């Protein structure tokens, strides 16, 4: 939903988003049920980044628009393709210009999709407001601007902020060295404003991140050095320290690195998610190479701790890089009611569902 009555974009809380309800008034304050507005409409369109890099097909990546309206004659069909103007970008994650972080501002709306390109270091901004069924390219932020204004490259995760700005994590610097830095984009012009972080202490590596202002924290993960990733996976590079092993804890208000949680060599923590309940000072992170999921949480002393709560057994194989291959956990997702965790066990070829009603003791309840 773009706007909802007197509200701004989205919903006051993830749980209310799941219920499809929006309460007028201040953001985050749930009003009387008698004041509940009608349930928001079901999504009718999906936007899917499609990547050609390393396929041998010399075409630009494109954004596919998929019709997911069950009443439509084009249900589950790609109804539009928006090709990028360049070849070899490798579109990766995507994010909105505005989201529920701006729920209290009725002047904001979700109009643009932000598409960082992992290899070319471009950032594409796509207009989905003018014609949602046929998005159009609005702006290209070139790699040169990221380099000149932030000494950053290889952008990955994009999140919209309550300030109206857009925060993007990066994997490294323009030379391909690892650097866990962040860049800020202006939410109106999409110009690079500079680095988000302050101080000289910056993690060696970067990848994904999630923030929780109520607990004054941002947590980022680590993949690998871009110039090492470019030459393909070599197990010896893990031993040499070219791949990630830390969860990096930042003070949200001060924008400074406050703590590093060492997960051990070969962990390679990728996707990180807080529980959606705003009061919950805990979350989960998928560790790709070690094939496990760790729970992170804040202890009574205000420090953050981490523990392993899920471990996927390795499989014995022949002709692979390792004699026993991990599942290589990639994307993870937590349901809006914080009841289930889903993750793709990529190399093993399955998707798993865990009941995380007790996040300390997840239970496998589904597998495809």
Short mmCIF file of C-alpha atoms in Angstrom, two decimals:
data_model
loop_
_atom_site.label_atom_id
_atom_site.label_comp_id
_atom_site.label_asym_id
_atom_site.label_seq_id
_atom_site.Cartn_x
_atom_site.Cartn_y
_atom_site.Cartn_z
CA UNK A 1 0.00 0.00 0.00
CA UNK A 2 1.32 3.45 -0.84
CA UNK A 3 -0.93 5.55 1.41
CA UNK A 4 -3.67 4.64 3.86
CA UNK A 5 -6.19 7.28 4.95
CA UNK A 6 -4.49 9.78 7.24
CA UNK A 7 -1.41 7.56 7.41
CA UNK A 8 1.78 7.65 5.40
CA UNK A 9 3.06 4.62 3.47
CA UNK A 10 2.71 1.12 4.85
CA UNK A 11 1.44 0.23 8.31
CA UNK A 12 2.11 1.14 11.97
CA UNK A 13 3.64 -2.28 12.63
CA UNK A 14 4.51 -5.48 10.73
CA UNK A 15 1.78 -7.41 12.53
CA UNK A 16 -0.83 -4.90 11.42
CA UNK A 17 0.57 -5.15 7.91
CA UNK A 18 -0.07 -8.89 8.06
CA UNK A 19 -3.65 -8.23 9.17
CA UNK A 20 -3.99 -5.68 6.38
CA UNK A 21 -5.14 -2.90 8.69
CA UNK A 22 -3.96 0.66 9.18
CA UNK A 23 -4.83 2.85 12.17
CA UNK A 24 -4.92 6.63 11.75
CA UNK A 25 -2.94 8.81 14.10
CA UNK A 26 0.68 8.76 15.13
CA UNK A 27 2.99 6.17 13.64
CA UNK A 28 3.42 3.08 15.79
CA UNK A 29 0.39 3.81 18.00
CA UNK A 30 -2.45 1.39 17.54
CA UNK A 31 -5.83 3.05 17.87
CA UNK A 32 -9.17 1.64 18.93
CA UNK A 33 -10.31 -1.26 16.75
CA UNK A 34 -13.49 0.63 15.95
CA UNK A 35 -11.31 3.16 14.11
CA UNK A 36 -9.60 0.54 11.97
CA UNK A 37 -9.63 1.34 8.29
CA UNK A 38 -10.59 -1.34 5.75
CA UNK A 39 -8.04 -4.02 5.08
CA UNK A 40 -5.49 -3.03 2.46
CA UNK A 41 -5.78 -4.56 -1.00
CA UNK A 42 -3.94 -7.73 -1.89
CA UNK A 43 -0.78 -7.15 -3.92
CA UNK A 44 -1.49 -7.52 -7.62
CA UNK A 45 2.03 -7.09 -8.99
CA UNK A 46 5.49 -8.43 -8.22
CA UNK A 47 8.75 -6.87 -9.39
CA UNK A 48 11.54 -9.40 -9.91
CA UNK A 49 15.18 -8.57 -10.83
CA UNK A 50 16.40 -10.98 -13.53
CA UNK A 51 20.12 -11.44 -14.09
CA UNK A 52 21.99 -12.56 -17.21
CA UNK A 53 25.54 -12.26 -15.90
CA UNK A 54 27.58 -15.49 -16.18
CA UNK A 55 24.92 -17.13 -18.36
CA UNK A 56 26.74 -16.57 -21.64
CA UNK A 57 23.89 -14.34 -22.82
CA UNK A 58 25.14 -10.85 -23.58
CA UNK A 59 21.99 -8.96 -22.67
CA UNK A 60 21.24 -6.41 -19.94
CA UNK A 61 19.63 -7.53 -16.71
CA UNK A 62 15.96 -6.60 -16.53
CA UNK A 63 13.17 -5.98 -14.07
CA UNK A 64 10.22 -8.30 -14.67
CA UNK A 65 6.69 -7.31 -13.70
CA UNK A 66 4.57 -10.33 -12.76
CA UNK A 67 0.78 -10.26 -12.56
CA UNK A 68 -0.30 -11.97 -9.30
CA UNK A 69 -3.98 -11.00 -9.37
CA UNK A 70 -5.93 -14.32 -9.26
CA UNK A 71 -8.78 -12.68 -11.16
CA UNK A 72 -6.54 -11.56 -14.02
CA UNK A 73 -6.32 -13.53 -17.30
CA UNK A 74 -2.55 -12.92 -17.10
CA UNK A 75 -2.24 -14.39 -13.60
CA UNK A 76 1.33 -15.58 -12.87
CA UNK A 77 2.62 -14.25 -16.18
CA UNK A 78 5.41 -11.76 -16.88
CA UNK A 79 3.56 -8.78 -18.32
CA UNK A 80 6.47 -6.37 -18.75
CA UNK A 81 10.27 -6.33 -18.92
CA UNK A 82 12.35 -3.26 -18.21
CA UNK A 83 15.92 -3.81 -19.48
CA UNK A 84 18.72 -1.88 -17.84
CA UNK A 85 20.78 0.33 -20.19
CA UNK A 86 24.02 -1.59 -19.53
CA UNK A 87 25.29 -5.18 -19.75
CA UNK A 88 26.91 -6.99 -16.81
CA UNK A 89 25.41 -5.07 -13.88
CA UNK A 90 24.23 -8.03 -11.78
CA UNK A 91 21.16 -6.61 -10.11
CA UNK A 92 20.95 -8.06 -6.63
CA UNK A 93 18.72 -6.91 -3.78
CA UNK A 94 16.15 -4.16 -4.16
CA UNK A 95 14.40 -1.69 -1.88
CA UNK A 96 11.83 1.09 -1.84
CA UNK A 97 12.41 4.83 -1.72
CA UNK A 98 9.87 5.10 1.10
CA UNK A 99 8.44 2.45 3.42
CA UNK A 100 6.70 2.07 6.77
CA UNK A 101 9.55 3.92 8.47
CA UNK A 102 7.74 7.02 7.15
CA UNK A 103 4.28 5.76 8.14
CA UNK A 104 3.58 8.91 10.15
CA UNK A 105 4.08 11.23 7.16
CA UNK A 106 1.06 11.31 4.82
CA UNK A 107 3.12 13.33 2.34
CA UNK A 108 5.33 10.32 1.58
CA UNK A 109 4.50 7.50 -0.82
CA UNK A 110 6.15 4.38 -2.21
CA UNK A 111 6.87 5.42 -5.79
CA UNK A 112 10.37 4.24 -6.71
CA UNK A 113 12.23 0.95 -6.60
CA UNK A 114 15.96 1.15 -5.83
CA UNK A 115 18.11 -1.47 -7.58
CA UNK A 116 21.81 -1.62 -6.60
CA UNK A 117 23.99 -3.41 -9.16
CA UNK A 118 26.57 -5.52 -7.36
CA UNK A 119 29.22 -5.77 -10.10
CA UNK A 120 28.97 -2.48 -12.00
CA UNK A 121 28.42 -0.44 -8.79
CA UNK A 122 25.57 1.46 -10.43
CA UNK A 123 22.30 2.14 -8.64
CA UNK A 124 19.15 2.17 -10.77
CA UNK A 125 16.04 4.04 -9.64
CA UNK A 126 12.84 2.77 -11.26
CA UNK A 127 9.55 4.69 -11.41
CA UNK A 128 6.66 2.39 -10.46
CA UNK A 129 4.20 5.22 -9.85
CA UNK A 130 3.52 6.47 -13.39
CA UNK A 131 2.52 3.03 -14.68
CA UNK A 132 2.87 0.21 -12.12
CA UNK A 133 2.32 -2.44 -14.81
CA UNK A 134 5.09 -1.01 -17.00
CA UNK A 135 7.79 0.57 -14.79
CA UNK A 136 10.24 2.99 -16.38
CA UNK A 137 13.81 3.95 -15.58
CA UNK A 138 13.93 7.20 -13.60
CA UNK A 139 17.62 7.68 -12.81
CA UNK A 140 21.02 5.97 -12.91
CA UNK A 141 23.50 6.69 -10.13
CA UNK A 142 26.83 5.89 -11.73
CA UNK A 143 29.72 4.11 -10.01
CA UNK A 144 31.82 7.26 -10.37
CA UNK A 145 29.49 9.13 -8.00
CA UNK A 146 29.74 6.42 -5.32
CA UNK A 147 33.52 6.45 -5.69
CA UNK A 148 33.92 10.23 -5.63
CA UNK A 149 31.54 11.01 -2.78
CA UNK A 150 31.94 7.94 -0.56
CA UNK A 151 34.97 5.92 -1.75
CA UNK A 152 32.52 3.03 -2.00
CA UNK A 153 31.61 0.37 -4.55
CA UNK A 154 29.73 -2.93 -4.96
CA UNK A 155 26.41 -1.77 -3.41
CA UNK A 156 24.19 -4.51 -2.02
CA UNK A 157 21.28 -3.90 0.39
CA UNK A 158 18.98 -0.89 0.19
CA UNK A 159 16.73 0.22 3.07
CA UNK A 160 14.57 3.33 3.34
CA UNK A 161 14.87 5.36 6.55
CA UNK A 162 12.43 7.33 8.66
CA UNK A 163 14.28 10.49 7.61
CA UNK A 164 13.23 9.89 4.01
CA UNK A 165 16.81 9.02 3.01
CA UNK A 166 17.96 5.71 1.54
CA UNK A 167 20.75 3.70 3.16
CA UNK A 168 22.77 1.22 1.07
CA UNK A 169 25.45 -1.19 2.28
CA UNK A 170 28.54 -1.82 0.16
CA UNK A 171 31.06 -4.65 -0.07
CA UNK A 172 34.18 -2.64 -0.75
CA UNK A 173 36.05 0.28 -2.24
CA UNK A 174 36.45 1.07 -5.97
CA UNK A 175 39.69 -0.96 -6.14
CA UNK A 176 37.92 -4.13 -5.05
CA UNK A 177 39.26 -4.21 -1.51
CA UNK A 178 36.88 -5.19 1.26
CA UNK A 179 35.23 -2.35 3.16
CA UNK A 180 32.02 -2.59 5.20
CA UNK A 181 30.85 0.92 4.42
CA UNK A 182 27.44 2.51 3.82
CA UNK A 183 26.22 5.26 1.50
CA UNK A 184 23.27 7.60 1.95
CA UNK A 185 21.07 8.69 -0.95
CA UNK A 186 18.81 11.72 -0.91
CA UNK A 187 15.26 10.38 -0.96
CA UNK A 188 14.05 13.03 -3.42
CA UNK A 189 16.94 13.52 -5.86
CA UNK A 190 18.64 10.13 -5.33
CA UNK A 191 22.01 11.86 -5.27
CA UNK A 192 24.76 10.33 -3.13
CA UNK A 193 25.09 12.38 0.07
CA UNK A 194 28.17 10.57 1.36
CA UNK A 195 28.96 7.87 3.88
CA UNK A 196 26.53 7.05 6.67
CA UNK A 197 29.10 5.85 9.21
CA UNK A 198 31.30 8.10 11.32
CA UNK A 199 34.73 7.51 12.80
CA UNK A 200 37.73 5.65 11.47
CA UNK A 201 36.71 2.19 12.64
CA UNK A 202 35.08 0.39 9.70
CA UNK A 203 34.66 -3.39 9.28
CA UNK A 204 36.95 -5.09 6.81
CA UNK A 205 34.00 -6.58 4.93
CA UNK A 206 30.34 -5.81 4.26
CA UNK A 207 27.16 -7.32 2.86
CA UNK A 208 23.64 -7.15 4.35
CA UNK A 209 22.22 -5.11 7.25
CA UNK A 210 19.13 -4.47 9.34
CA UNK A 211 18.45 -1.63 11.72
CA UNK A 212 16.27 -1.21 14.82
CA UNK A 213 16.16 2.43 15.99
CA UNK A 214 14.19 1.57 19.14
CA UNK A 215 17.25 -0.30 20.39
CA UNK A 216 19.73 2.19 18.88
CA UNK A 217 21.35 -0.49 16.74
CA UNK A 218 22.23 -1.48 13.20
CA UNK A 219 23.73 -4.92 12.56
CA UNK A 220 25.68 -5.68 9.39
CA UNK A 221 27.15 -8.88 7.98
CA UNK A 222 30.19 -9.86 5.91
CA UNK A 223 30.57 -11.79 2.65
CA UNK A 224 34.02 -11.42 1.09
CA UNK A 225 36.51 -9.13 -0.60
CA UNK A 226 35.09 -8.15 -4.00
CA UNK A 227 38.31 -8.81 -5.94
CA UNK A 228 38.52 -12.27 -4.35
CA UNK A 229 34.86 -13.04 -5.05
CA UNK A 230 35.41 -12.09 -8.70
CA UNK A 231 37.85 -14.94 -9.29
CA UNK A 232 35.55 -17.63 -7.90
CA UNK A 233 35.45 -19.59 -4.67
CA UNK A 234 38.72 -21.07 -3.43
CA UNK A 235 38.61 -22.75 0.02
CA UNK A 236 42.11 -21.44 0.75
CA UNK A 237 40.77 -17.87 0.60
CA UNK A 238 38.65 -18.64 3.65
CA UNK A 239 41.76 -19.65 5.59
CA UNK A 240 43.49 -16.45 4.43
CA UNK A 241 40.72 -14.31 5.93
CA UNK A 242 39.22 -13.08 2.67
CA UNK A 243 35.71 -14.19 3.68
CA UNK A 244 33.51 -12.88 6.48
CA UNK A 245 33.21 -14.10 10.06
CA UNK A 246 31.69 -11.20 12.03
CA UNK A 247 28.39 -9.63 12.92
CA UNK A 248 29.09 -5.92 13.19
CA UNK A 249 27.05 -3.98 15.74
CA UNK A 250 26.67 -0.24 15.15
CA UNK A 251 25.30 2.47 17.41
CA UNK A 252 22.41 3.74 15.31
CA UNK A 253 22.31 7.27 16.68
CA UNK A 254 26.07 7.78 16.73
CA UNK A 255 26.68 5.88 13.47
CA UNK A 256 29.77 4.24 14.94
CA UNK A 257 30.93 0.64 15.12
CA UNK A 258 30.35 -0.44 18.71
CA UNK A 259 30.96 -4.20 18.79
CA UNK A 260 32.05 -7.11 16.60
CA UNK A 261 30.76 -10.63 17.23
CA UNK A 262 33.18 -13.26 15.94
CA UNK A 263 31.29 -16.24 14.49
CA UNK A 264 34.45 -18.15 13.62
CA UNK A 265 36.45 -18.71 10.44
CA UNK A 266 34.32 -20.03 7.61
CA UNK A 267 31.00 -18.75 8.93
CA UNK A 268 30.33 -16.20 6.13
CA UNK A 269 27.21 -14.55 7.62
CA UNK A 270 24.98 -13.25 4.84
CA UNK A 271 21.32 -12.32 5.36
CA UNK A 272 20.37 -10.82 8.72
CA UNK A 273 16.87 -10.19 10.09
CA UNK A 274 15.58 -8.73 13.33
CA UNK A 275 12.31 -10.06 14.66
CA UNK A 276 9.58 -7.74 13.42
CA UNK A 277 8.14 -6.93 16.84
CA UNK A 278 9.68 -3.51 17.56
CA UNK A 279 10.31 -4.32 21.22
CA UNK A 280 12.30 -7.47 20.40
CA UNK A 281 16.04 -6.98 20.79
CA UNK A 282 16.95 -10.14 18.90
CA UNK A 283 17.12 -11.61 15.43
CA UNK A 284 18.61 -14.32 13.21
CA UNK A 285 21.41 -14.51 10.68
CA UNK A 286 22.12 -17.21 8.10
CA UNK A 287 25.74 -18.33 7.87
CA UNK A 288 26.35 -19.62 4.35
CA UNK A 289 29.55 -21.62 4.50
CA UNK A 290 29.12 -23.07 7.99
CA UNK A 291 25.53 -24.01 7.09
CA UNK A 292 23.85 -22.76 10.24
CA UNK A 293 21.62 -20.04 11.66
CA UNK A 294 22.68 -17.96 14.65
CA UNK A 295 20.47 -16.03 17.03
CA UNK A 296 21.78 -12.65 18.17
CA UNK A 297 20.35 -10.79 21.14
CA UNK A 298 21.12 -8.04 23.61
CA UNK A 299 21.96 -9.20 27.12
CA UNK A 300 21.14 -7.61 30.47
CA UNK A 301 24.37 -5.57 30.35
CA UNK A 302 23.42 -3.98 27.03
CA UNK A 303 25.97 -5.97 25.03
CA UNK A 304 25.07 -8.17 22.08
CA UNK A 305 25.64 -11.92 22.06
CA UNK A 306 25.22 -14.68 19.49
CA UNK A 307 24.44 -18.41 19.66
CA UNK A 308 23.90 -21.19 17.13
CA UNK A 309 20.27 -22.36 17.01
CA UNK A 310 20.02 -24.28 13.69
CA UNK A 311 22.62 -26.48 12.02
CA UNK A 312 22.11 -28.14 8.63
CA UNK A 313 24.25 -31.29 8.25
CA UNK A 314 26.70 -31.28 5.35
CA UNK A 315 26.32 -33.75 2.49
CA UNK A 316 29.09 -36.03 1.27
CA UNK A 317 29.74 -35.44 -2.42
CA UNK A 318 32.21 -36.25 -5.17
CA UNK A 319 33.66 -33.88 -7.73
CA UNK A 320 32.83 -30.72 -5.77
CA UNK A 321 35.11 -28.15 -4.18
CA UNK A 322 34.78 -29.80 -0.77
CA UNK A 323 34.28 -33.48 0.14
CA UNK A 324 31.33 -32.44 2.32
CA UNK A 325 29.24 -29.53 1.05
CA UNK A 326 27.22 -27.19 3.27
CA UNK A 327 23.70 -26.21 2.33
CA UNK A 328 24.97 -22.66 1.67
CA UNK A 329 22.13 -20.81 3.37
CA UNK A 330 21.45 -17.69 1.32
CA UNK A 331 18.24 -15.70 1.72
CA UNK A 332 16.30 -15.89 4.98
CA UNK A 333 12.87 -14.49 5.81
CA UNK A 334 10.89 -14.09 9.03
CA UNK A 335 7.09 -14.04 8.81
CA UNK A 336 5.49 -10.75 9.85
CA UNK A 337 4.04 -12.33 13.00
CA UNK A 338 7.52 -13.60 14.02
CA UNK A 339 6.24 -17.16 14.04
CA UNK A 340 8.21 -18.71 11.19
CA UNK A 341 11.69 -18.55 9.69
CA UNK A 342 12.17 -19.49 6.04
CA UNK A 343 15.51 -19.96 4.30
CA UNK A 344 16.89 -21.26 1.03
CA UNK A 345 19.29 -24.15 1.56
CA UNK A 346 20.78 -23.33 -1.80
CA UNK A 347 23.30 -26.06 -2.66
CA UNK A 348 21.19 -28.81 -1.09
CA UNK A 349 18.25 -27.67 -3.20
CA UNK A 350 15.53 -27.16 -0.60
CA UNK A 351 13.61 -24.41 1.19
CA UNK A 352 13.02 -24.87 4.92
CA UNK A 353 10.43 -23.57 7.36
CA UNK A 354 11.11 -23.39 11.10
CA UNK A 355 8.74 -22.55 13.92
CA UNK A 356 10.56 -19.80 15.87
CA UNK A 357 7.87 -19.11 18.46
CA UNK A 358 10.78 -19.77 20.80
CA UNK A 359 13.72 -18.23 18.90
CA UNK A 360 16.17 -20.05 21.15
CA UNK A 361 14.83 -23.42 20.00
CA UNK A 362 13.61 -23.37 16.37
CA UNK A 363 11.73 -26.46 15.14
CA UNK A 364 11.77 -27.68 11.53
CA UNK A 365 8.11 -27.87 10.45
CA UNK A 366 8.25 -27.69 6.65
CA UNK A 367 10.56 -28.47 3.75
CA UNK A 368 10.21 -28.24 -0.03
#
